[in-house]
PDB file of C-alpha atoms in Angstrom:
ATOM      1  CA  MET B 666      15.514 -72.994  -3.559  1.00  0.00           C
ATOM      2  CA  HIS B 667      15.871 -76.652  -1.564  1.00  0.00           C
ATOM      3  CA  PHE B 668      18.109 -74.500   0.217  1.00  0.00           C
ATOM      4  CA  LEU B 669      15.933 -71.789   0.819  1.00  0.00           C
ATOM      5  CA  ARG B 670      13.589 -74.365   1.891  1.00  0.00           C
ATOM      6  CA  ALA B 671      15.919 -76.131   4.413  1.00  0.00           C
ATOM      7  CA  LEU B 672      16.602 -72.689   6.361  1.00  0.00           C
ATOM      8  CA  VAL B 673      12.794 -71.450   6.214  1.00  0.00           C
ATOM      9  CA  SER B 674      11.661 -75.415   7.901  1.00  0.00           C
ATOM     10  CA  ASP B 675      14.528 -74.681   9.918  1.00  0.00           C
ATOM     11  CA  GLN B 676      13.931 -71.801  10.827  1.00  0.00           C
ATOM     12  CA  HIS B 677      10.212 -73.025  12.204  1.00  0.00           C
ATOM     13  CA  ASP B 678      11.578 -76.505  14.525  1.00  0.00           C
ATOM     14  CA  ARG B 679      10.939 -78.107  11.605  1.00  0.00           C
ATOM     15  CA  THR B 680      13.909 -80.258  11.428  1.00  0.00           C
ATOM     16  CA  GLN B 681      13.848 -83.114   9.384  1.00  0.00           C
ATOM     17  CA  GLU B 682      11.750 -81.389   6.048  1.00  0.00           C
ATOM     18  CA  ALA B 683      15.244 -79.150   6.605  1.00  0.00           C
ATOM     19  CA  ILE B 684      17.149 -82.094   6.519  1.00  0.00           C
ATOM     20  CA  ALA B 685      15.098 -83.475   3.640  1.00  0.00           C
ATOM     21  CA  SER B 686      15.782 -79.931   1.524  1.00  0.00           C
ATOM     22  CA  LEU B 687      19.783 -80.057   2.192  1.00  0.00           C
ATOM     23  CA  LYS B 688      19.575 -83.626   0.838  1.00  0.00           C
ATOM     24  CA  GLN B 689      17.791 -82.543  -1.981  1.00  0.00           C
ATOM     25  CA  ALA B 690      19.461 -79.377  -2.100  1.00  0.00           C
ATOM     26  CA  ILE B 691      22.949 -81.213  -1.974  1.00  0.00           C
ATOM     27  CA  PHE B 692      22.116 -84.309  -4.451  1.00  0.00           C
ATOM     28  CA  ILE B 693      21.166 -81.790  -7.413  1.00  0.00           C
ATOM     29  CA  ARG B 694      24.900 -79.757  -6.440  1.00  0.00           C
ATOM     30  CA  LYS B 695      26.772 -82.524  -5.053  1.00  0.00           C
ATOM     31  CA  GLU B 696      30.042 -79.469  -4.759  1.00  0.00           C
ATOM     32  CA  PHE B 697      27.252 -77.132  -2.270  1.00  0.00           C
ATOM     33  CA  ALA B 698      30.153 -76.314   0.240  1.00  0.00           C
ATOM     34  CA  VAL B 699      27.609 -74.036   2.420  1.00  0.00           C
ATOM     35  CA  GLY B 700      24.376 -76.299   1.688  1.00  0.00           C
ATOM     36  CA  HIS B 701      26.671 -79.532   3.436  1.00  0.00           C
ATOM     37  CA  TYR B 702      28.532 -77.330   6.017  1.00  0.00           C
ATOM     38  CA  TYR B 703      24.709 -76.340   7.456  1.00  0.00           C
ATOM     39  CA  MET B 704      23.917 -79.924   6.797  1.00  0.00           C
ATOM     40  CA  GLY B 705      26.440 -80.409   9.626  1.00  0.00           C
ATOM     41  CA  VAL B 706      25.276 -77.348  12.146  1.00  0.00           C
ATOM     42  CA  ILE B 707      22.055 -79.411  11.853  1.00  0.00           C
ATOM     43  CA  CYS B 708      23.468 -82.294  12.427  1.00  0.00           C
ATOM     44  CA  GLU B 709      25.504 -81.361  15.427  1.00  0.00           C
ATOM     45  CA  ARG B 710      22.994 -79.585  16.808  1.00  0.00           C
ATOM     46  CA  GLU B 711      20.674 -82.928  16.804  1.00  0.00           C
ATOM     47  CA  GLY B 712      23.402 -84.437  18.722  1.00  0.00           C
ATOM     48  CA  ASP B 713      24.847 -86.335  15.195  1.00  0.00           C
ATOM     49  CA  ARG B 714      28.336 -85.990  16.165  1.00  0.00           C
ATOM     50  CA  ARG B 715      29.079 -88.525  13.371  1.00  0.00           C
ATOM     51  CA  ALA B 716      27.003 -87.009  10.783  1.00  0.00           C
ATOM     52  CA  ALA B 717      28.124 -83.289  11.466  1.00  0.00           C
ATOM     53  CA  LYS B 718      32.021 -84.276  11.431  1.00  0.00           C
ATOM     54  CA  ARG B 719      31.148 -85.852   8.220  1.00  0.00           C
ATOM     55  CA  SER B 720      28.910 -83.294   6.572  1.00  0.00           C
ATOM     56  CA  PHE B 721      31.575 -80.386   8.025  1.00  0.00           C
ATOM     57  CA  ARG B 722      34.107 -82.129   6.019  1.00  0.00           C
ATOM     58  CA  ASN B 723      32.106 -82.339   2.717  1.00  0.00           C
ATOM     59  CA  ALA B 724      32.812 -78.665   2.969  1.00  0.00           C
ATOM     60  CA  LEU B 725      35.985 -78.486   3.778  1.00  0.00           C
ATOM     61  CA  GLU B 726      36.792 -81.216   0.532  1.00  0.00           C
ATOM     62  CA  ILE B 727      34.713 -78.557  -1.551  1.00  0.00           C
ATOM     63  CA  THR B 728      36.509 -75.216  -0.265  1.00  0.00           C
ATOM     64  CA  ALA B 729      40.191 -77.230  -0.431  1.00  0.00           C
ATOM     65  CA  ARG B 730      39.883 -76.995  -4.285  1.00  0.00           C
ATOM     66  CA  LEU B 731      38.425 -73.825  -4.916  1.00  0.00           C
ATOM     67  CA  PRO B 732      40.636 -69.927  -4.381  1.00  0.00           C
ATOM     68  CA  GLY B 733      40.051 -68.931  -1.289  1.00  0.00           C
ATOM     69  CA  GLU B 734      38.468 -65.452  -1.906  1.00  0.00           C
ATOM     70  CA  TRP B 735      36.000 -67.377  -3.908  1.00  0.00           C
ATOM     71  CA  ALA B 736      32.527 -66.013  -2.742  1.00  0.00           C
ATOM     72  CA  LEU B 737      30.715 -69.420  -2.530  1.00  0.00           C
ATOM     73  CA  GLU B 738      26.909 -70.075  -4.037  1.00  0.00           C
ATOM     74  CA  GLU B 739      24.161 -68.918  -0.840  1.00  0.00           C
ATOM     75  CA  GLY B 740      27.452 -67.791   1.738  1.00  0.00           C
ATOM     76  CA  GLY B 741      25.838 -64.703   1.388  1.00  0.00           C
ATOM     77  CA  GLY B 742      29.488 -63.159   0.854  1.00  0.00           C
ATOM     78  CA  ILE B 743      31.649 -65.911   2.954  1.00  0.00           C
ATOM     79  CA  THR B 744      34.637 -67.234   0.873  1.00  0.00           C
ATOM     80  CA  ALA B 745      35.850 -70.670   0.414  1.00  0.00           C
ATOM     81  CA  GLY B 746      38.739 -69.725   2.482  1.00  0.00           C
ATOM     82  CA  LEU B 747      36.548 -68.450   5.464  1.00  0.00           C
ATOM     83  CA  LEU B 748      34.011 -71.576   5.584  1.00  0.00           C
ATOM     84  CA  GLY B 749      36.756 -73.999   5.046  1.00  0.00           C
ATOM     85  CA  GLU B 750      38.553 -72.322   7.661  1.00  0.00           C
ATOM     86  CA  ILE B 751      35.536 -72.332  10.018  1.00  0.00           C
ATOM     87  CA  ALA B 752      34.822 -76.758   8.781  1.00  0.00           C
ATOM     88  CA  THR B 753      38.087 -77.125   9.651  1.00  0.00           C
ATOM     89  CA  GLU B 754      37.231 -75.396  13.403  1.00  0.00           C
ATOM     90  CA  ARG B 755      33.844 -77.618  13.806  1.00  0.00           C
ATOM     91  CA  ILE B 756      35.930 -80.555  12.821  1.00  0.00           C
ATOM     92  CA  ARG B 757      38.274 -80.113  15.189  1.00  0.00           C
ATOM     93  CA  GLU B 758      35.597 -79.326  18.633  1.00  0.00           C
ATOM     94  CA  LEU B 759      33.854 -82.168  17.683  1.00  0.00           C
ATOM     95  CA  GLU B 760      37.034 -84.704  18.254  1.00  0.00           C
ATOM     96  CA  LEU B 761      37.650 -82.861  21.420  1.00  0.00           C
ATOM     97  CA  GLY B 762      34.338 -83.287  22.414  1.00  0.00           C
TER      98      GLY B 762
END
């Protein structure tokens, strides 16, 4: 529920509400890879590269512990392997930029 609230808040340009909802979702489920990844997306968009890298790394660490074909909760069918690859690329881009 918190993740869905974050998505809706973000779509309505209520960034701080989206971040607060994501923090709640992640607090409840520390291993919520999609939540960590989405937090990274928001932080990067808001110019907080350090927090974005931390969130992408969290997503990467979580997905690395799962089978690559594992479908992630709230991921719309994305697998742990694919999200791990995407998170790796986002980290690389942040380190280069």
